[in-house]
Short mmCIF file of C-alpha atoms and ligand atoms in Angstrom, two decimals:
data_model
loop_
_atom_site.label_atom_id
_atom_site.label_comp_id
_atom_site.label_asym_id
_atom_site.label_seq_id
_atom_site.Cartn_x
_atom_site.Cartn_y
_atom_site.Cartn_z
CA UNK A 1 -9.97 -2.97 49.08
CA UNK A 2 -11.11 -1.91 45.46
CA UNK A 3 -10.57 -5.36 44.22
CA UNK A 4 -13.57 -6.51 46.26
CA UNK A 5 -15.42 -3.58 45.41
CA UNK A 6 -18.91 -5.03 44.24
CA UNK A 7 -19.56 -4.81 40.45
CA UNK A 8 -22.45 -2.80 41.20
CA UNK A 9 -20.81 -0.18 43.16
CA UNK A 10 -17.97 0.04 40.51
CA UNK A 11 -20.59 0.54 37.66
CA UNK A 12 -22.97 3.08 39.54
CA UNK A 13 -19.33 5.20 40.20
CA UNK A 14 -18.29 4.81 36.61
CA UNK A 15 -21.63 6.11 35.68
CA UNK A 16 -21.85 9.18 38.10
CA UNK A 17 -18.22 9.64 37.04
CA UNK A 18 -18.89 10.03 33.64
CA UNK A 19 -21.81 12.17 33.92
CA UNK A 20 -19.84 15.07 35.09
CA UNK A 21 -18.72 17.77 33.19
CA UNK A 22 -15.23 17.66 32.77
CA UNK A 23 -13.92 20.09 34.64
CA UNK A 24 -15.78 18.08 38.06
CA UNK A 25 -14.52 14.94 36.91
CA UNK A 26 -12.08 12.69 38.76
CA UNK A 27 -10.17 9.33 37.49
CA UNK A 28 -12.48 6.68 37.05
CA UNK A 29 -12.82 4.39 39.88
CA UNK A 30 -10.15 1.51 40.93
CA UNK A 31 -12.41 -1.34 40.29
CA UNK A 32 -13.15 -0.77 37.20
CA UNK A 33 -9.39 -2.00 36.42
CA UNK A 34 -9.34 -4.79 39.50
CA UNK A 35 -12.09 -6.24 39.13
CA UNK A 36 -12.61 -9.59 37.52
CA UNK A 37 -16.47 -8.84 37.02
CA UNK A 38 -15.49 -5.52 35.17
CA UNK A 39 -13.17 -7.36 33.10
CA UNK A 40 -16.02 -9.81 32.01
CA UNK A 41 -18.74 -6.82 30.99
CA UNK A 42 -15.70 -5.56 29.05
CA UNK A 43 -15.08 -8.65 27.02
CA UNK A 44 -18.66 -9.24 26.16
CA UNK A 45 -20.51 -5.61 25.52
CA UNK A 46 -16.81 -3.71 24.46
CA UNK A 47 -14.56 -5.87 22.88
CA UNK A 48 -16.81 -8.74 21.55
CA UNK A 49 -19.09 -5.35 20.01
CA UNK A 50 -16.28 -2.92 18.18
CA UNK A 51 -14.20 -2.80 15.59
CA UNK A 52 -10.98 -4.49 16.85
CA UNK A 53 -7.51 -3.36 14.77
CA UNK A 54 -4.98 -5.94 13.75
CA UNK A 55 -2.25 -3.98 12.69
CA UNK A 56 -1.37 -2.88 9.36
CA UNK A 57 -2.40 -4.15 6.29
CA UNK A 58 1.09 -3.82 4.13
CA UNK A 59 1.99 -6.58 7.32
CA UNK A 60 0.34 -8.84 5.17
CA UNK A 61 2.10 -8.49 1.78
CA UNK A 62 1.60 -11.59 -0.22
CA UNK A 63 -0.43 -14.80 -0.72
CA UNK A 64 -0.34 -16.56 2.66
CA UNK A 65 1.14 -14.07 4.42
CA UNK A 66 -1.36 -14.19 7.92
CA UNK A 67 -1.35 -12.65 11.78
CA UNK A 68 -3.08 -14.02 14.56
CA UNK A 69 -5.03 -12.22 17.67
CA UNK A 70 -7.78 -13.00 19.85
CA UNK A 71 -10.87 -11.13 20.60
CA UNK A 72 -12.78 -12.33 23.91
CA UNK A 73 -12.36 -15.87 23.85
CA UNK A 74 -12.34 -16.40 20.50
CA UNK A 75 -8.72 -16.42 18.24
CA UNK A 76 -9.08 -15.09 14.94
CA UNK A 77 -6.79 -15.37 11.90
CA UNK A 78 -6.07 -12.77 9.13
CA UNK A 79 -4.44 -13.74 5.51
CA UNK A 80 -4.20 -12.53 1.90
CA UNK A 81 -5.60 -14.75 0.01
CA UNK A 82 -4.90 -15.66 -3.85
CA UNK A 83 -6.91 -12.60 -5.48
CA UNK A 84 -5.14 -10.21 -3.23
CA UNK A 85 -8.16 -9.73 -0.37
CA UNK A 86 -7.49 -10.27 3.11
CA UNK A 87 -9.82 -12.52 5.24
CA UNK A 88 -10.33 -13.17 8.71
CA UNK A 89 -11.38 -16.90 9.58
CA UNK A 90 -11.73 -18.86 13.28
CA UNK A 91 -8.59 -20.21 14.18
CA UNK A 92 -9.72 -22.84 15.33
CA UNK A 93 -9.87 -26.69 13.63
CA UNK A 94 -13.31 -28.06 12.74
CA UNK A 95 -12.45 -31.66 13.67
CA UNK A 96 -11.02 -31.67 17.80
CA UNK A 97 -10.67 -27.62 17.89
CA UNK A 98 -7.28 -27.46 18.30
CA UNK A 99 -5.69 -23.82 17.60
CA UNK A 100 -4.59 -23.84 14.27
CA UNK A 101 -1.85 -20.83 13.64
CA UNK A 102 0.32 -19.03 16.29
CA UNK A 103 1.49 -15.98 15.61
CA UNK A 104 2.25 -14.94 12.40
CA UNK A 105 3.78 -15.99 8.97
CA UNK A 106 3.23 -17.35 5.24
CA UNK A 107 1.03 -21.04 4.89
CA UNK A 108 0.19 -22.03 0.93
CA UNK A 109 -2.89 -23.67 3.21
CA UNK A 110 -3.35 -23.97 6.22
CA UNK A 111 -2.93 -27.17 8.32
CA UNK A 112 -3.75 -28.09 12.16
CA UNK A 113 -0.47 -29.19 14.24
CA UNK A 114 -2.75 -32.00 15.68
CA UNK A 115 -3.90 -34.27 12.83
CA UNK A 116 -3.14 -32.26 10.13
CA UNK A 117 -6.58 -31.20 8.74
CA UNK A 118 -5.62 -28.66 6.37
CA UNK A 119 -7.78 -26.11 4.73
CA UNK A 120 -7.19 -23.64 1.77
CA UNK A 121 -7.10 -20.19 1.89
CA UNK A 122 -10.69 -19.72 1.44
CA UNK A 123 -11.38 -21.58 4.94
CA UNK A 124 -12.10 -24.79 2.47
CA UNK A 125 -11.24 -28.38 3.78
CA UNK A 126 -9.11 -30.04 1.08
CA UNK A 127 -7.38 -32.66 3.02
CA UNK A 128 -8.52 -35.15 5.92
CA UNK A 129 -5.91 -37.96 6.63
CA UNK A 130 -7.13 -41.17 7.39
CA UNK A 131 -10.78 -40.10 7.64
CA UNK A 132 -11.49 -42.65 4.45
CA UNK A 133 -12.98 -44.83 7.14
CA UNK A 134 -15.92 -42.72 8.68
CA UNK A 135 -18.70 -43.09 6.47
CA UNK A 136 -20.85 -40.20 7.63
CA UNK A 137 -17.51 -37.74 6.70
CA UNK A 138 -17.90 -35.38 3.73
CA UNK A 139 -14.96 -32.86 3.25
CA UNK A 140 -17.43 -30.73 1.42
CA UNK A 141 -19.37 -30.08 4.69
CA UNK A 142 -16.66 -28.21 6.49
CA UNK A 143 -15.19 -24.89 6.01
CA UNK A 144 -14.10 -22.65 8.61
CA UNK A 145 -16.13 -19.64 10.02
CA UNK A 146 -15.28 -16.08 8.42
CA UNK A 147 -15.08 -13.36 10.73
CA UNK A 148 -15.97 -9.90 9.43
CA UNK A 149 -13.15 -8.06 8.04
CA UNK A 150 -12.45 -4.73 6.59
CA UNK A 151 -9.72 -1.66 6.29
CA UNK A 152 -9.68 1.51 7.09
CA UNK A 153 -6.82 4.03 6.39
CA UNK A 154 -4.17 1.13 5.98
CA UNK A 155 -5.54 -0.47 9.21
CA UNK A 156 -7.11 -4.13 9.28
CA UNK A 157 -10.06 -4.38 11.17
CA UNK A 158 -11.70 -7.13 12.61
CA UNK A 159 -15.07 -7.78 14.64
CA UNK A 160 -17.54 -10.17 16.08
CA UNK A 161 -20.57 -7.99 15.75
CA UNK A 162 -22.62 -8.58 12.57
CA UNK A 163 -24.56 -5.74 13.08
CA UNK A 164 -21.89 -2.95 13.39
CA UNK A 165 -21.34 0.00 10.34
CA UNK A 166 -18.85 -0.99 7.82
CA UNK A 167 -15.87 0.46 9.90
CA UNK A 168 -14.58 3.06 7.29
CA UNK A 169 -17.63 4.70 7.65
CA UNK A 170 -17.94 4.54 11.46
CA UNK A 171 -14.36 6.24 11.28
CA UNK A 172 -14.43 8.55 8.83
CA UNK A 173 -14.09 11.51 11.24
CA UNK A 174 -11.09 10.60 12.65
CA UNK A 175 -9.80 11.22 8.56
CA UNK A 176 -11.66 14.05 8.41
CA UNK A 177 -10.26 15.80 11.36
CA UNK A 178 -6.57 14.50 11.65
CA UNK A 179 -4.89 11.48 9.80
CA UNK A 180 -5.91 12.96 6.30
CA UNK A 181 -3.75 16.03 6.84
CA UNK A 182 -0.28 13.50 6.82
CA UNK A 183 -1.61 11.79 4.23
CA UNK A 184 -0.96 8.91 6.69
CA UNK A 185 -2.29 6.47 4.14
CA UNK A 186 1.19 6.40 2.62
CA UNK A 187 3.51 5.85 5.65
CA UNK A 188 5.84 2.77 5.76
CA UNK A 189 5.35 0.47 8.49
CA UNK A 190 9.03 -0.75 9.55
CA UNK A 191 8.53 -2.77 12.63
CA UNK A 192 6.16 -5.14 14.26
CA UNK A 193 5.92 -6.21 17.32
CA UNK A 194 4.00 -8.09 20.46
CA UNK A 195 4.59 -7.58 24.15
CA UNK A 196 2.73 -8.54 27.88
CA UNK A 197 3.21 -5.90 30.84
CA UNK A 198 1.74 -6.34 34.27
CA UNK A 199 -0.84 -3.52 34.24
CA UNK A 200 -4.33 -3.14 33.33
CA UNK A 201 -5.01 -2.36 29.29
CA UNK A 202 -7.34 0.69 30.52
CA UNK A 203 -4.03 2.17 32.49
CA UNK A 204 -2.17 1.86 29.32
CA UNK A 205 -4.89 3.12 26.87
CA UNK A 206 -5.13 5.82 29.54
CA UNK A 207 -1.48 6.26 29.70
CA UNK A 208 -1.00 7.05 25.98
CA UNK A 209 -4.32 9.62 26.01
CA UNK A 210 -2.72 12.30 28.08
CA UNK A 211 0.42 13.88 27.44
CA UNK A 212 0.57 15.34 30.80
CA UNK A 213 3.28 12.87 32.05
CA UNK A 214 5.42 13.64 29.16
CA UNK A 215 7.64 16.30 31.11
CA UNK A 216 7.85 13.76 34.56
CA UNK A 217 7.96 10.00 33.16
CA UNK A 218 9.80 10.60 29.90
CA UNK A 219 12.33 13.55 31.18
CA UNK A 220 14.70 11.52 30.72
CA UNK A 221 14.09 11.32 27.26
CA UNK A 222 11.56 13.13 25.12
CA UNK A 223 10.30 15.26 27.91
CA UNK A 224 11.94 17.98 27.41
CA UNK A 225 11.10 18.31 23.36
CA UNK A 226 7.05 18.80 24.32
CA UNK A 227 6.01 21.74 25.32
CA UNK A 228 2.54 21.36 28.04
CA UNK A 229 2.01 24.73 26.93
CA UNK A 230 1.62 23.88 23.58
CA UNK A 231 -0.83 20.85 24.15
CA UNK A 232 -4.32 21.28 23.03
CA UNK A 233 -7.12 18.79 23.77
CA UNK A 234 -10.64 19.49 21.56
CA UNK A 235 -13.31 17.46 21.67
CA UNK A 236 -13.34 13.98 20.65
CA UNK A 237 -16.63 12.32 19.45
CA UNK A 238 -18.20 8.91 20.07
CA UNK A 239 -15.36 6.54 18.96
CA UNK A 240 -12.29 8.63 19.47
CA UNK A 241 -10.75 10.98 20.99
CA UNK A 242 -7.29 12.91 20.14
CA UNK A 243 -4.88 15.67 21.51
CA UNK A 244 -2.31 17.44 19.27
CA UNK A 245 0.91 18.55 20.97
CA UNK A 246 4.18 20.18 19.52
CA UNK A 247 7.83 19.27 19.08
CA UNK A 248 11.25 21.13 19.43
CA UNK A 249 12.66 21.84 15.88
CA UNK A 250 15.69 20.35 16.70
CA UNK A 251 14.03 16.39 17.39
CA UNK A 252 14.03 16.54 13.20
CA UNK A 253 12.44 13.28 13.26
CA UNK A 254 9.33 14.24 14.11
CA UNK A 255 9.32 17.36 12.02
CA UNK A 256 8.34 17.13 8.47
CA UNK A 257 10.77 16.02 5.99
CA UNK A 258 12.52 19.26 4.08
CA UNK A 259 10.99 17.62 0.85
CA UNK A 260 7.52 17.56 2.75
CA UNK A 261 5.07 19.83 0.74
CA UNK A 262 1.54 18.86 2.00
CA UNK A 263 2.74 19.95 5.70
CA UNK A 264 2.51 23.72 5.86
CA UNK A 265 3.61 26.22 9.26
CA UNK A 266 2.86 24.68 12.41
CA UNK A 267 1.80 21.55 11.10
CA UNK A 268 5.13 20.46 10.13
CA UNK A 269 6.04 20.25 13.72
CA UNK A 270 2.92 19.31 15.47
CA UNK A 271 2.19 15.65 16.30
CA UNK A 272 -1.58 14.22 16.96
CA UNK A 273 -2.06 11.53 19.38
CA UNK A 274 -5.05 9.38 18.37
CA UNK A 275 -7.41 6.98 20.53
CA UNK A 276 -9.98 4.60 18.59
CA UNK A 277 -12.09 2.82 21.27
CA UNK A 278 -11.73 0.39 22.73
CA UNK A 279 -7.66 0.46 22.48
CA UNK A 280 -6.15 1.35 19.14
CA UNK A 281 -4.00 4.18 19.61
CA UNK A 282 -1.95 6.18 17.30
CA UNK A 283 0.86 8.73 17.88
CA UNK A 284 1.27 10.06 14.46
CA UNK A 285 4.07 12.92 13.98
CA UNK A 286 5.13 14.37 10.44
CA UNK A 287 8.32 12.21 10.47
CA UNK A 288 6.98 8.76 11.99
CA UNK A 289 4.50 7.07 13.35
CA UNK A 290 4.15 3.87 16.23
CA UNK A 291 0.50 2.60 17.25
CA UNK A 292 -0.25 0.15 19.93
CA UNK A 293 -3.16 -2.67 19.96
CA UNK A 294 -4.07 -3.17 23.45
CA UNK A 295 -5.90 -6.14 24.70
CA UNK A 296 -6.94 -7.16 28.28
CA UNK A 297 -4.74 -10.27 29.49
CA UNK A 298 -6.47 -11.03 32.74
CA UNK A 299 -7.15 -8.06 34.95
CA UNK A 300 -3.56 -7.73 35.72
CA UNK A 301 -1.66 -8.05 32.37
CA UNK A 302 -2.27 -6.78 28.71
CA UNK A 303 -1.40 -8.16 25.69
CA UNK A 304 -0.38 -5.20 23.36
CA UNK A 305 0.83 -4.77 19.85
CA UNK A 306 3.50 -2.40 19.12
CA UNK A 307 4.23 -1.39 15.43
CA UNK A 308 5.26 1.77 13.95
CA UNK A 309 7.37 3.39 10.79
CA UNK A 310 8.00 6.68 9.09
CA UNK A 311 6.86 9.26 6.03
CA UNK A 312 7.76 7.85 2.68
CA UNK A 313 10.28 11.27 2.67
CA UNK A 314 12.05 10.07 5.65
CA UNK A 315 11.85 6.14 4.33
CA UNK A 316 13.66 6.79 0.56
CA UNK A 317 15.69 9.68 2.43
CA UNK A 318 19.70 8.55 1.19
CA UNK A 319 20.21 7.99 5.20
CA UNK A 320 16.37 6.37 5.12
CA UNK A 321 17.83 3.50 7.12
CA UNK A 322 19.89 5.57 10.18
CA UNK A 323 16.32 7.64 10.42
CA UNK A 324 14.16 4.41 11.00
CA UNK A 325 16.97 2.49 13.37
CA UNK A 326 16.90 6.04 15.67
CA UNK A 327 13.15 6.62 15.53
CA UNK A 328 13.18 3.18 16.97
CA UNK A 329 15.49 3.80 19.41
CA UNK A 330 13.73 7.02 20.69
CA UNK A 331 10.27 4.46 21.23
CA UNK A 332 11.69 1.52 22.42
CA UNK A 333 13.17 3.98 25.34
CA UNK A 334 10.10 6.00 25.65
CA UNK A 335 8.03 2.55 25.90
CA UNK A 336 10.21 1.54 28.83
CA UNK A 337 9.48 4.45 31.05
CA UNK A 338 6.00 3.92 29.94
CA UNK A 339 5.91 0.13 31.10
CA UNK A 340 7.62 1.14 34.07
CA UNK A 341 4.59 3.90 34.95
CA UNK A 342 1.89 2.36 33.60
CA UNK A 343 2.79 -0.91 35.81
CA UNK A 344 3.79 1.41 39.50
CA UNK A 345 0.07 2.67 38.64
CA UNK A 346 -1.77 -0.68 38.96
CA UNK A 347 0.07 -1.80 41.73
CA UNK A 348 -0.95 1.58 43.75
CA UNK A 349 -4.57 0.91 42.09
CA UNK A 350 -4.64 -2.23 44.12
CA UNK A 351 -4.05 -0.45 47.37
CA UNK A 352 -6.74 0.15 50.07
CA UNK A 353 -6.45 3.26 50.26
CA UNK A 354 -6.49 4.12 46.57
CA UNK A 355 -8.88 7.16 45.71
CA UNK A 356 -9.14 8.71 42.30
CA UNK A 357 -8.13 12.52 42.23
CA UNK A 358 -9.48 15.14 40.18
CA UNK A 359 -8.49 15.32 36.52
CA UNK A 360 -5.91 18.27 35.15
CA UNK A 361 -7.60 19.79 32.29
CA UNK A 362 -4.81 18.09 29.79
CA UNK A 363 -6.57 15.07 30.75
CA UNK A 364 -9.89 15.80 28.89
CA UNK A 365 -9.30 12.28 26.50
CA UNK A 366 -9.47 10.44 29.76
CA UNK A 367 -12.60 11.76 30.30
CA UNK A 368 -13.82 11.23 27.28
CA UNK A 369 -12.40 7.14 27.71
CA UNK A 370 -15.02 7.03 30.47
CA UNK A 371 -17.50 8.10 29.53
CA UNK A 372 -17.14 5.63 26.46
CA UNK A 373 -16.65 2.56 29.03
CA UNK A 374 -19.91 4.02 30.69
CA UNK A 375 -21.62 4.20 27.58
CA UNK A 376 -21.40 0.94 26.72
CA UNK A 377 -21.55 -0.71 30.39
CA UNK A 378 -23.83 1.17 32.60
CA UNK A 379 -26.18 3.37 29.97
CA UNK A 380 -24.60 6.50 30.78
CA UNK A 381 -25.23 8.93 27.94
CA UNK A 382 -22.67 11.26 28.14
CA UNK A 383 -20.45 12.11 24.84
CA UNK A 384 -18.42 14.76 23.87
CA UNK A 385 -19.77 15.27 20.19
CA UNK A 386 -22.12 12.49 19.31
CA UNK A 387 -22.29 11.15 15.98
CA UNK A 388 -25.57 11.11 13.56
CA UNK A 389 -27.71 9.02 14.94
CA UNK A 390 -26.69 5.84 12.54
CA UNK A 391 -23.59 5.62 14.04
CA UNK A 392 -24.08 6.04 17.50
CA UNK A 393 -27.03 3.56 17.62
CA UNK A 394 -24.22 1.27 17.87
CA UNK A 395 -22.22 2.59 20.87
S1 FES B 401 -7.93 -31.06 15.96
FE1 FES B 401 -7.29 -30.33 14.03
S2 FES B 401 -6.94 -32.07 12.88
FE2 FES B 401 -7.60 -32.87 14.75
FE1 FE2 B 402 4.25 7.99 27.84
#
C-alpha cells in the first residue's frame, strides 16, 4: 500500500523522479501525498522556510481590520495598525496561550477570550485583570512575538524564516514575466473566502498547474472556451512556475474590457495561470482574477483560501455589479468539479495498486512542482531556470 511506503523509499523516488528530464518524467510518487512522514518534512523544511501568502492586502482596509492563518503549528495574525502598516504577530496569549483571534475581523486591541489579556495593536500588553496581586508581574515585560511580514504585488506575505530575501525581491520575476503585463496591481478583490476538501494540498496545487483537464473535468462548464491547442507551458524558474492558455471571444469576461488599453492582440484574450511555491496560485485573465492559498490539513484534507475579483474596467463598468456576481458564478461551478476531481484522485492515490503514469507534455508545471518538493526535501538539484545565486541559496 503507498501509505506504508517507507519515508525513505518515497524520498529516494521523489528524487530520481525529479531528476529526469521532462519528457521521461512520470507523476510523483503516491506517498509523497499519504504519508504522514512526508507531511512532517513538508511542514518543517517547506512551509515553516517560504514565503507563505495571506491573501490580499486591500482585505485589510482599516485600523484593526486583521485575518488569521496558520503556518506549521504555529497561528499567525495579520492587522493594519494605526499608521497604516500591516503586521503579523503570534496569535497566541502570553499568559496560558490560549488562541487569541479566529478568523477574521476589526479589534481597536486585541483581547484573549480566556482572561481577557488584551494587547494593542503594536503586540503591547495594556491591560491584565486582576493580576494587581502577583508581585513579580510587570505589564511592560510582555509583548507579543512579530512574525515577518511584507507585500508583494498587492499580496501579504508572511514567514517563519528570518533568513529568507525580502519576498518582493525573491519574486520579482514572476512581475517581470507575467502579472506586470495586467497591471494586476490594480485589480479589485470582491470576494473572500475559506474552505476544507478531503484531498491532499499537493493534488490541488497540482490540480490548478495543468490545464490539461480543462476539456474532461470542466466540460461541463468552461471546457469548451480553452483551447489545448492553444496552451503553452515555458519554463518556470526556482519559485514558480506558470502556463498561459487562451479563451473563446465570446466568454467576454475573461477578455479585456473594450476600454482596456494596456492589453494589446492576443493578450486581451489570453489568461496566465500562476504557481508560487509552496501553494499560492493565481489564475489571472484580462477580465478577473481568483487565487487560492492552499495549506496541508492532515494528509487527507487541505485547508484552502479562495478569493478573487475583476479589472478596475470591468469593476466601475455601469453593469460592474452583474459582471462580478457571474464571474463568481462561473468559479464557484468550476471549483466544484475541481473538488470533486481533486478528491476521486486521493482516494485512487490510496489504492494498492496505484502507479504514477507518465506525464503529457501540458503537464511540464507539475514537473517543475517536483522537482521543487525534491529540492527542498531530498537535495535534488534539478530546476528549470535557476535564479542568481542569492536567491536560490535559499531554496
Ligand atoms: S490565556 Fe489569555 S488571558 Fe489567560
Ligand atoms: Fe480545474
Amino acid at each position: 500500500m503507498p501509505r506504508k511506503t517507507p519515508i525513505d523509499q518515497i524520498l529516494s523516488e521523489l528524487h530520481s523522479n525529479a531528476e529526469r528530464p521532462f519528457e521521461g518524467a512520470r507523476a510523483a510518487p503516491a506517498g509523497i501525498y499519504t504519508s504522514p512522514d512526508f507531511l512532517e518534512l513538508e511542514l518543517e523544511h517547506v512551509f515553516s522556510k517560504e514565503w507563505i501568502c495571506a491573501g490580499r492586502a486591500e482585505s485589510l482596509k482599516k485600523t484593526g481590520d486583521y485575518l488569521t492563518l496558520q503556518i506549521a503549528d504555529q497561528p499567525i495574525f495579520v492587522i493594519r495598525d494605526k499608521s497604516g502598516g500591516i503586521r503579523a504577530y503570534s496569535n497566541v496569549c502570553l499568559h496560558r496561550m490560549s488562541i487569541l483571534l479566529e478568523g477574521t475581523g476589526n479589534k481597536k486591541f486585541v483581547t484573549c477570550p480566556y482572561h481577557a489579556w488584551s494587547y494593542d495593536l503594536d503586540g503591547n500588553l495594556r491591560k491584565a485583570p486582576y493580576m494587581d496581586g502577583t508581585p513579580e508581574f510587570e505589564k511592560k515585560d510582555y509583548c507579543l512575538p512579530t512574525i515577518r511580514c511584507e507585500l508583494w504585488d498587492g499580496w501579504i506575505y508572511v514567514t517563519l524564516n528570518p533568513d529568507i530575501e525580502p519576498v518582493a525581491k525573491r519574486l520579482q520575476s514572476i512581475k517581470d514575466i507575467v502579472t506586470g503585463r495586467y497591471q494586476f496591481e490594480n485589480y479589485v478583490e470582491t470576494f473572500r473566502e475559506e474552505h476544507i476538501w478531503d484531498t491532499n494540498w499537493k493534488v490541488l496545487a497540482e490540480n490548478f498547474m495543468e490545464s490539461y483537464h480543462l476539456f474532461q473535468l470542466h466540460g461541463p462548464t468552461i471546457g469548451k472556451q480553452s483551447k489545448v491547442e492553444e496552451m503553452d507551458m515555458p519554463p518556470g524558474n526556482a519559485v514558480f512556475n506558470y502556463h498561459w492558455i487562451t479563451k473563446e471571444s465570446e466568454f467576454a469576461l475573461a477578455n479585456a474590457h473594450p476600454d482596456c488599453r494596456y492589453l494589446e492582440g492576443e493578450w486581451r484574450r489570453t489568461t496566465a495561470l500562476i504557481t508560487i511555491y509552496p501553494g499560492h496560485m493565481i489564475t489571472l485573465t484580462p477580465g478577473y482574477f481568483w487565487y487560492l492559498v492552499l495549506q496541508p490539513h492532515g494528509v487527507g484534507q487541505v485547508k484552502m483560501l479562495y478569493g478573487g475579483g475583476m479589472a478596475p474596467d470591468f469593476i466601475n463598468d455601469p453593469q460592474g455589479a452583474e459582471h462580478v456576481a457571474k464571474a463568481k458564478q462561473i468559479l464557484d461551478d468550476v471549483n466544484e468539479e475541481d473538488r470533486i476531481g481533486t478528491q476521486a484522485v486521493f482516494r485512487g492515490m490510496n489504492a494498492g495498486l496505484a502507479r504514477p503514469g507518465h506525464l503529457s507534455y501540458l503537464e511540464r508545471p507539475n514537473h517543475e512542482f517536483n522537482q521543487y518538493l525534491a529540492r527542498l526535501l531530498t537535495g535534488a538539484t534539478a530546476c528549470p531556470e535557476p535564479l542568481p545565486e542569492a536567491l536560490s541559496a535559499a531554496c
